[in-house]
Short mmCIF file of N, CA and C and ligand atoms in Angstrom, two decimals:
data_model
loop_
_atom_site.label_atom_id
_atom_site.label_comp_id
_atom_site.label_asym_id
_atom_site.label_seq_id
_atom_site.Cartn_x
_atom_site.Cartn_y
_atom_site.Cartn_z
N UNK A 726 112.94 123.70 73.84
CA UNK A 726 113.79 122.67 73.25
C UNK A 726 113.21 121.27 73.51
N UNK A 727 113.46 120.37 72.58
CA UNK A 727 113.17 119.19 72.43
C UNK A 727 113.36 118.29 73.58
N UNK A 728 114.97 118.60 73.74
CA UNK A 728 115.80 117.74 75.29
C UNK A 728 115.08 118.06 76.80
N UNK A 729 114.72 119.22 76.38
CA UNK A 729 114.00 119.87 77.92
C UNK A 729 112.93 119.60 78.30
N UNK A 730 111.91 119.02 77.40
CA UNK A 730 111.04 118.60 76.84
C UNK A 730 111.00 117.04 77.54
N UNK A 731 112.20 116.68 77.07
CA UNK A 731 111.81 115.26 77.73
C UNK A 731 112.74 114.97 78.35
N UNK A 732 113.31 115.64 79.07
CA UNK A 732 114.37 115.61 80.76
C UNK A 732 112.72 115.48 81.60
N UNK A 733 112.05 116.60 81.37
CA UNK A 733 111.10 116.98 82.10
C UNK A 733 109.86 115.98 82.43
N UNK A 734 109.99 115.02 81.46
CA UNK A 734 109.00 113.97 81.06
C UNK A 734 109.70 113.13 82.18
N UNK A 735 110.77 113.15 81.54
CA UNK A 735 111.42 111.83 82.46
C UNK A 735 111.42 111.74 83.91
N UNK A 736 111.85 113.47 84.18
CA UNK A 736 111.78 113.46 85.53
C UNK A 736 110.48 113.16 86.53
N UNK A 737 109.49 113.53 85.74
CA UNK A 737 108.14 113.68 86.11
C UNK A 737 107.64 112.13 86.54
N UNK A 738 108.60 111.15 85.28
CA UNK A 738 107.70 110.04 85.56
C UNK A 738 108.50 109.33 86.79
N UNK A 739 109.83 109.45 86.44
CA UNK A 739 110.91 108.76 87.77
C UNK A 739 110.33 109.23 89.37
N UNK A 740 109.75 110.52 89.30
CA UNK A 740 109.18 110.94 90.26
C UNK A 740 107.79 109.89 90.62
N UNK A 741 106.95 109.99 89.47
CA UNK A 741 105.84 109.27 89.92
C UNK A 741 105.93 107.78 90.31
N UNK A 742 106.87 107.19 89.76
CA UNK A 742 107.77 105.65 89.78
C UNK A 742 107.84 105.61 91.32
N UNK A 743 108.30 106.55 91.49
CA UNK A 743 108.98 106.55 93.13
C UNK A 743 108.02 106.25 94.08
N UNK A 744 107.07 107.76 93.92
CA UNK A 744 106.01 107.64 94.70
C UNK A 744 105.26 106.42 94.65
N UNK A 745 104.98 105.88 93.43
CA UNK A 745 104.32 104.20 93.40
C UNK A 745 105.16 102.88 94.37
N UNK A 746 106.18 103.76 93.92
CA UNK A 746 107.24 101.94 94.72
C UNK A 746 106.93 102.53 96.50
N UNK A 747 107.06 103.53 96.74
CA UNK A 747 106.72 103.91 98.17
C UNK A 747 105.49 103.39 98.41
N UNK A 748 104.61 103.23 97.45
CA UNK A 748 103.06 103.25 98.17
C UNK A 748 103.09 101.68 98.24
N UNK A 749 103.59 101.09 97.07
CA UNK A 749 103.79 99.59 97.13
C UNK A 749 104.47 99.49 98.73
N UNK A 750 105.16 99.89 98.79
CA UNK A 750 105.78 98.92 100.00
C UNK A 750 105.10 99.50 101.70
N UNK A 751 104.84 100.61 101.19
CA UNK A 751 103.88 100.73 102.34
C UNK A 751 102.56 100.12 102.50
N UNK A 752 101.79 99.57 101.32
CA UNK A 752 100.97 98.47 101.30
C UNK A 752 101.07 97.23 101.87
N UNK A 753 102.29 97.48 101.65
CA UNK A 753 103.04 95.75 101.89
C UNK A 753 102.97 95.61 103.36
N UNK A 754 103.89 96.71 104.51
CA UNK A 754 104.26 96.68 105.63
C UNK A 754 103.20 97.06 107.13
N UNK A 755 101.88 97.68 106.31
CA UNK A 755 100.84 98.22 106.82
C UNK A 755 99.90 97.52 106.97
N UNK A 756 98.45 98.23 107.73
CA UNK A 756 97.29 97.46 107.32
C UNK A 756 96.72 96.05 108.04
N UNK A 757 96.03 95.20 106.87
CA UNK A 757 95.37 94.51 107.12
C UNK A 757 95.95 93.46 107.11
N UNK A 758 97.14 92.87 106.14
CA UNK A 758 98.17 92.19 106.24
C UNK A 758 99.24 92.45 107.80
N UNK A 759 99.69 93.62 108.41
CA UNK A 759 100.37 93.72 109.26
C UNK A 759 99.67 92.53 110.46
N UNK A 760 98.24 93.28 110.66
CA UNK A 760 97.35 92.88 111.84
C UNK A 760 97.33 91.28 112.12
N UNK A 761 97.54 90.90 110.61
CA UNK A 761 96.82 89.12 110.88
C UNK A 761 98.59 88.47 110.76
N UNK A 762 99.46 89.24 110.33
CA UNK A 762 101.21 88.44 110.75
C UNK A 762 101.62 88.62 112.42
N UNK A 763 101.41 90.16 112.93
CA UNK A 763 101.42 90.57 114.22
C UNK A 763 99.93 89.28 115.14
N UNK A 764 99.70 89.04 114.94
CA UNK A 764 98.22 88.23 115.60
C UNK A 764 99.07 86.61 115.40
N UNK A 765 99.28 86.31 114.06
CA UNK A 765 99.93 84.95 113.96
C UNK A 765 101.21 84.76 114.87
N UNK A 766 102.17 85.93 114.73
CA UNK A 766 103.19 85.62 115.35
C UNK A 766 102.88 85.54 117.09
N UNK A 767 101.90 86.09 117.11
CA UNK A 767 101.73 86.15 118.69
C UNK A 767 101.40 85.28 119.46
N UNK A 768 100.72 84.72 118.37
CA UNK A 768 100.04 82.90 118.59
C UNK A 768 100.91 81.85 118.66
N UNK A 769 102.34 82.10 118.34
CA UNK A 769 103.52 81.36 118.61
C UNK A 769 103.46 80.67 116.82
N UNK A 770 102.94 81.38 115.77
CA UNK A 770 103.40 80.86 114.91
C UNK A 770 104.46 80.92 114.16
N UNK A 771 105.31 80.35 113.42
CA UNK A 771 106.13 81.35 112.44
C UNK A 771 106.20 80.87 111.43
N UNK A 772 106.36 81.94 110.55
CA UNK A 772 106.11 81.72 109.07
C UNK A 772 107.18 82.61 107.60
N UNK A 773 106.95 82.54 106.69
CA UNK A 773 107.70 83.67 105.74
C UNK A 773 106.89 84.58 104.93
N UNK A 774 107.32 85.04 104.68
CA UNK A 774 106.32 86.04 104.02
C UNK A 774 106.72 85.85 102.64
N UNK A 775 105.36 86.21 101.80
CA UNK A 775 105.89 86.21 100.35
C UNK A 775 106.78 85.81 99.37
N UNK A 776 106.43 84.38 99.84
CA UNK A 776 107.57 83.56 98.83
C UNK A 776 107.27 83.72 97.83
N UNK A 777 108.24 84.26 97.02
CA UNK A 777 108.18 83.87 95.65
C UNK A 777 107.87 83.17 94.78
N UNK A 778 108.40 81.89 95.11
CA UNK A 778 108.59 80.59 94.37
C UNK A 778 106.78 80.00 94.35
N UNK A 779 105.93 80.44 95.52
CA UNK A 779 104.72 79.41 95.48
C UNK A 779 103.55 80.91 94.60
N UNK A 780 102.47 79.91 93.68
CA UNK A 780 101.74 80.72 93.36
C UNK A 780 101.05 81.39 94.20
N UNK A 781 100.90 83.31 93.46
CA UNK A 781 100.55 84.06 94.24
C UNK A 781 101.24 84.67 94.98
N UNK A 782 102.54 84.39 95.37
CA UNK A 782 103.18 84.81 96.45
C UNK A 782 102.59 85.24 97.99
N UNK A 783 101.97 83.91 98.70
CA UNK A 783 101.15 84.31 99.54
C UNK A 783 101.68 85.00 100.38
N UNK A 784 100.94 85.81 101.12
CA UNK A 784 101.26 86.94 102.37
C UNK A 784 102.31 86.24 103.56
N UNK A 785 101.53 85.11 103.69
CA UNK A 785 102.09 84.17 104.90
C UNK A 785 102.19 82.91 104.83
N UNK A 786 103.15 82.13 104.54
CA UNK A 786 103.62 80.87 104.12
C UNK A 786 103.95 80.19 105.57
N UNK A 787 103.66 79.16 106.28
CA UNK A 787 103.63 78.52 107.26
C UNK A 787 104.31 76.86 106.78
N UNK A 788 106.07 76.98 106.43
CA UNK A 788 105.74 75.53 105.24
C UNK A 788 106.25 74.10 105.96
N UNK A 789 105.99 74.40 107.39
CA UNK A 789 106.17 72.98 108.29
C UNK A 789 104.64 72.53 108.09
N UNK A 790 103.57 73.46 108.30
CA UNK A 790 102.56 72.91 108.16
C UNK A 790 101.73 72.85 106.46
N UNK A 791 102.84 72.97 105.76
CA UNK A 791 101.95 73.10 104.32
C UNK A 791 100.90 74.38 104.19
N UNK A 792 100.86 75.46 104.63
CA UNK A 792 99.71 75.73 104.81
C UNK A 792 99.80 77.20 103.94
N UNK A 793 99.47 78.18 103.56
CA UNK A 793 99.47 79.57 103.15
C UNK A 793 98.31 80.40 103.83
N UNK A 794 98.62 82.01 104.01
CA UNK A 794 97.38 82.44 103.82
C UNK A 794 97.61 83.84 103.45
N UNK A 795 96.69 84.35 102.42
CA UNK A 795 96.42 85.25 101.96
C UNK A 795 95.79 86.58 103.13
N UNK A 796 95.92 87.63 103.21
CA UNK A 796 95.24 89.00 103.00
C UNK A 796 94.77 89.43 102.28
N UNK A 797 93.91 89.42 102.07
CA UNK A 797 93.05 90.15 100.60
C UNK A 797 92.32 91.53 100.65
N UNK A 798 92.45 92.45 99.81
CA UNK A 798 91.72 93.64 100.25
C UNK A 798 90.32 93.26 99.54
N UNK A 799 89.49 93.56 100.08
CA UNK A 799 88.11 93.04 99.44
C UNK A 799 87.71 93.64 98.50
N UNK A 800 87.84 95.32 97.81
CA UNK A 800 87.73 95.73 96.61
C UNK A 800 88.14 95.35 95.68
N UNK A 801 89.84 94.76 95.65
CA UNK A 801 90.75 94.69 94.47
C UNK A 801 90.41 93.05 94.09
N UNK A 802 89.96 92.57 95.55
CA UNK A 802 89.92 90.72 95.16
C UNK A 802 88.65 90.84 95.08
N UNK A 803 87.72 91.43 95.13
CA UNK A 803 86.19 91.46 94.61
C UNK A 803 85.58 90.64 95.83
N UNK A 804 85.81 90.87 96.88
CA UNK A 804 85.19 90.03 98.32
C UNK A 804 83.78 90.37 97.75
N UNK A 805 82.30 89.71 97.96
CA UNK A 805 81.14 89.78 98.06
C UNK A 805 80.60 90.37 99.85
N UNK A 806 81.18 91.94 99.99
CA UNK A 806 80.67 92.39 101.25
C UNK A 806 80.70 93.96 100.71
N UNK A 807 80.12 94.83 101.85
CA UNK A 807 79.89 95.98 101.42
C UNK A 807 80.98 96.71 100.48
N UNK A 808 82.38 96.12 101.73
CA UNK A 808 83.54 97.17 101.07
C UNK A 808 84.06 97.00 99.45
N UNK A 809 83.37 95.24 99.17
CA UNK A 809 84.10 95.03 98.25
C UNK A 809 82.88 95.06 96.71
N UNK A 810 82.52 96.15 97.09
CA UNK A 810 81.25 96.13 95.93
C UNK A 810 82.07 97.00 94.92
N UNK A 811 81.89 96.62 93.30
CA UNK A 811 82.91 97.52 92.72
C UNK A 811 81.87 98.59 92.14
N UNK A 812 82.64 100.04 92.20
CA UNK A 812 82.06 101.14 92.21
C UNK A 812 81.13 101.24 90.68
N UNK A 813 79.92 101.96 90.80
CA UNK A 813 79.00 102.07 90.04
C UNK A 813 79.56 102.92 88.67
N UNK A 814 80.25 103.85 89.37
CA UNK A 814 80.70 104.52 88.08
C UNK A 814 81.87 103.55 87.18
N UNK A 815 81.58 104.02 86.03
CA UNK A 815 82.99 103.57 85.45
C UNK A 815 82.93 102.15 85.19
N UNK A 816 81.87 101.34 85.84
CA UNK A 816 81.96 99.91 85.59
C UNK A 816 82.17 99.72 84.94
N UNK A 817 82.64 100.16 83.31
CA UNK A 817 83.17 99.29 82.08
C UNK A 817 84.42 99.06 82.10
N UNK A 818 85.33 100.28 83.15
CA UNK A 818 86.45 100.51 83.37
C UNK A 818 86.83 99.19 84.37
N UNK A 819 86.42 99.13 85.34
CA UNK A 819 86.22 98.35 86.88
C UNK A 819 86.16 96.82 86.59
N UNK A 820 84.90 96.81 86.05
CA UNK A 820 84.85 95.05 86.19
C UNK A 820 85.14 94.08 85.65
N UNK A 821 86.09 94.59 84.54
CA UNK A 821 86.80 93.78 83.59
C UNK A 821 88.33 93.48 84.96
N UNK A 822 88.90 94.64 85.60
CA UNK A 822 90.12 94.26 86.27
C UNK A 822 89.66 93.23 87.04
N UNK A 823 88.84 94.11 88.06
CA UNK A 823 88.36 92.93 89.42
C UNK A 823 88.23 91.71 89.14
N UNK A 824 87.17 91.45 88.02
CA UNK A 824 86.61 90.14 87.77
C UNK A 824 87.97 89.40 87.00
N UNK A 825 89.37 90.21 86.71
CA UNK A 825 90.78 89.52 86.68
C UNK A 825 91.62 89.15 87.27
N UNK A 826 91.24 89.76 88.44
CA UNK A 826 91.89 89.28 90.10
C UNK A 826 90.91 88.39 90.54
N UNK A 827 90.19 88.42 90.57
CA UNK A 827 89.25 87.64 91.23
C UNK A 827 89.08 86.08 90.60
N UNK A 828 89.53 85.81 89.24
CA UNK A 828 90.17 84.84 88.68
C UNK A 828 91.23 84.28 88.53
N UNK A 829 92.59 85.61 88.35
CA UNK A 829 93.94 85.00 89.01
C UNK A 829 94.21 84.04 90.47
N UNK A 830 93.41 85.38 91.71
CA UNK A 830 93.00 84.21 92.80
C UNK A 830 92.55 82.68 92.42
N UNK A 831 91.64 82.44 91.90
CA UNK A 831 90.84 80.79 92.15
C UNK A 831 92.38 80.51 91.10
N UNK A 832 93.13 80.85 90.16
CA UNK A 832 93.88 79.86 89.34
C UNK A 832 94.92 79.60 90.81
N UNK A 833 95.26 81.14 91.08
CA UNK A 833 96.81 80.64 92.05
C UNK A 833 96.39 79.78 93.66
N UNK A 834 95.31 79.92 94.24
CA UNK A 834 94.76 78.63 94.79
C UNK A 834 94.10 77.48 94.84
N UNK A 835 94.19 77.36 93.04
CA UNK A 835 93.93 76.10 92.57
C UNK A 835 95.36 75.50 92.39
N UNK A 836 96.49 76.08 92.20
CA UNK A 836 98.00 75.17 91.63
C UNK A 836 98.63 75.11 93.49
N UNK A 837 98.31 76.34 94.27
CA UNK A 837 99.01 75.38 95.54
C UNK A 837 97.75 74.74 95.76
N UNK A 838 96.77 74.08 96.10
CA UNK A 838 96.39 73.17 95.94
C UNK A 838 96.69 71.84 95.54
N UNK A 839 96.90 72.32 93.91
CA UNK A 839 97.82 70.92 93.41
C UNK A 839 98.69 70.18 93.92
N UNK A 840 99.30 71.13 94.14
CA UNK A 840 100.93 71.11 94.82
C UNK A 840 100.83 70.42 96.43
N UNK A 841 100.06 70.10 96.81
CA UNK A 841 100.08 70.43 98.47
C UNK A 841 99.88 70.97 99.47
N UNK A 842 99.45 72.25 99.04
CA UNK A 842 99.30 73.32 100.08
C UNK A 842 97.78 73.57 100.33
N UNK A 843 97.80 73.45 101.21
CA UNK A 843 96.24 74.20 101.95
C UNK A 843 96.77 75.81 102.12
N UNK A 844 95.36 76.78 101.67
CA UNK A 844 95.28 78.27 101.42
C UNK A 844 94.03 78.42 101.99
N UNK A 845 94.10 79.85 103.27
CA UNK A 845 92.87 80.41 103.61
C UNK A 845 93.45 82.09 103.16
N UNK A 846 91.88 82.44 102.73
CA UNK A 846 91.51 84.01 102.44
C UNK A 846 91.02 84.60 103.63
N UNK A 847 92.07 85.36 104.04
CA UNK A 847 91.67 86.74 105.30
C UNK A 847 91.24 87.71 104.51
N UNK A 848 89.90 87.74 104.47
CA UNK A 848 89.60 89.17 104.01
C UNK A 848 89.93 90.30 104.65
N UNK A 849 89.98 91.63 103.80
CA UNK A 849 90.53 92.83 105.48
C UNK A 849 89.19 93.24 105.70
N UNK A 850 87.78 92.94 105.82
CA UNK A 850 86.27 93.03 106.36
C UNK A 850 86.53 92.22 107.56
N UNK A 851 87.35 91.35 107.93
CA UNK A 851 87.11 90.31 108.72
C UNK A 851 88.53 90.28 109.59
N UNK A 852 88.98 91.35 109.85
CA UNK A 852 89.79 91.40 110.74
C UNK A 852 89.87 92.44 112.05
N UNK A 853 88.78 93.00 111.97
CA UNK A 853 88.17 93.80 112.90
C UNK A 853 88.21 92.89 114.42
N UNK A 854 87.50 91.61 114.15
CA UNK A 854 87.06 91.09 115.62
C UNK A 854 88.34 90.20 115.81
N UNK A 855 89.33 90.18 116.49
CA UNK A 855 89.98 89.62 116.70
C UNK A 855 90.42 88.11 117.38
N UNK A 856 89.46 88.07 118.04
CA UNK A 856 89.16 86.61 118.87
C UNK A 856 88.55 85.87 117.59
N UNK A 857 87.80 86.31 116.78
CA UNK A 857 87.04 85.47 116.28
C UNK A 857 88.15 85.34 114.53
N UNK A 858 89.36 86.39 114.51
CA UNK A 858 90.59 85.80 113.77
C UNK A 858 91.25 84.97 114.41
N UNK A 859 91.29 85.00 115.37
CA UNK A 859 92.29 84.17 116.38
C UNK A 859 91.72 82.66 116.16
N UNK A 860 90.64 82.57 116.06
CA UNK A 860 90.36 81.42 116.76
C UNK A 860 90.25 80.74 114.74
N UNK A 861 90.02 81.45 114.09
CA UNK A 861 89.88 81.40 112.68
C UNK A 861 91.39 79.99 112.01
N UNK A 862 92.36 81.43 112.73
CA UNK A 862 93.83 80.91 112.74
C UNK A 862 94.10 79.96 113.00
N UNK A 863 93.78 79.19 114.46
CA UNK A 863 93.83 78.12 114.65
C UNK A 863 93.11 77.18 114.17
N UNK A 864 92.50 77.21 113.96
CA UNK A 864 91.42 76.12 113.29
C UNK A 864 92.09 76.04 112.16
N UNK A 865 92.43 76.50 110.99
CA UNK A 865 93.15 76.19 109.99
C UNK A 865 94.66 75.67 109.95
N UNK A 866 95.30 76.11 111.45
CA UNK A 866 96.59 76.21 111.28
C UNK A 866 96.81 74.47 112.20
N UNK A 867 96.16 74.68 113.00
CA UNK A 867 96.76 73.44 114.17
C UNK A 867 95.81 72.30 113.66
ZN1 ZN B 2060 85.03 92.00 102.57
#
């Protein structure tokens, strides 16, 4: 039957919906972003996360000091380091997105710019050594 047909569709996709919004927010709460909010806050900073309202919705908004900063995964933002080399196969598929993030970036830290805001890029290549985020942090922040 027709209806069964696409109950089955539906269900299939509400299912896959799900699993995506799970992975989204476990992106969100994990990772390479967790490491450098857990590291800031420890440093006695505080900040908000993901405002809405400013372009980009940066990771970490600091707005006594004007300041933002991004997490970036280095594949999806096209970092120039090993991790963020985009894969050989498929490049017709690949480097049209990347090289669209990698342009959304320079627009949405060109308008807080405009605006006032100073923005640093944490790559997640560069959060391994921690003293040398730490000290990264401050230098931008204080
Ligand atoms: Zn990188």
């Amino acid at each position: 039957m027709v209806e069964d047909e696409i109950r089955r569709v539906t269900d299939r996709l509400s299912k896959e919906r799900r699993s995506a919004n799970m992975r989204a927010v476990k992106d969100r709460d994990t990772g390479p972003e967790m490491i450098v909010r857990r590291l800031a806050h420890r440093m006695g900073y505080r900040f908000r996360l993901h405002r809405a309202d400013l372009p980009g919705k940066p990771d970490l908004v600091f707005p006594a000091r004007r300041a933002v900063i991004f997490v970036h995964g280095c594949f999806w933002h096209g970092h120039h380091c090993k991790r963020g080399a985009a894969p050989v196969t498929n490049t017709a598929f690949w480097a049209p997105k990347l090289a669209k993030n990698a342009a959304r970036d320079a627009v949405q830290r060109a308008r807080l710019r405009r605006d006032g805001w100073r923005s640093l890029v944490v790559w997640e290549c560069q959060i391994k050594d921690e003293r040398k985020l730490a000290s990264r942090l401050r230098r931008f922040l204080d």
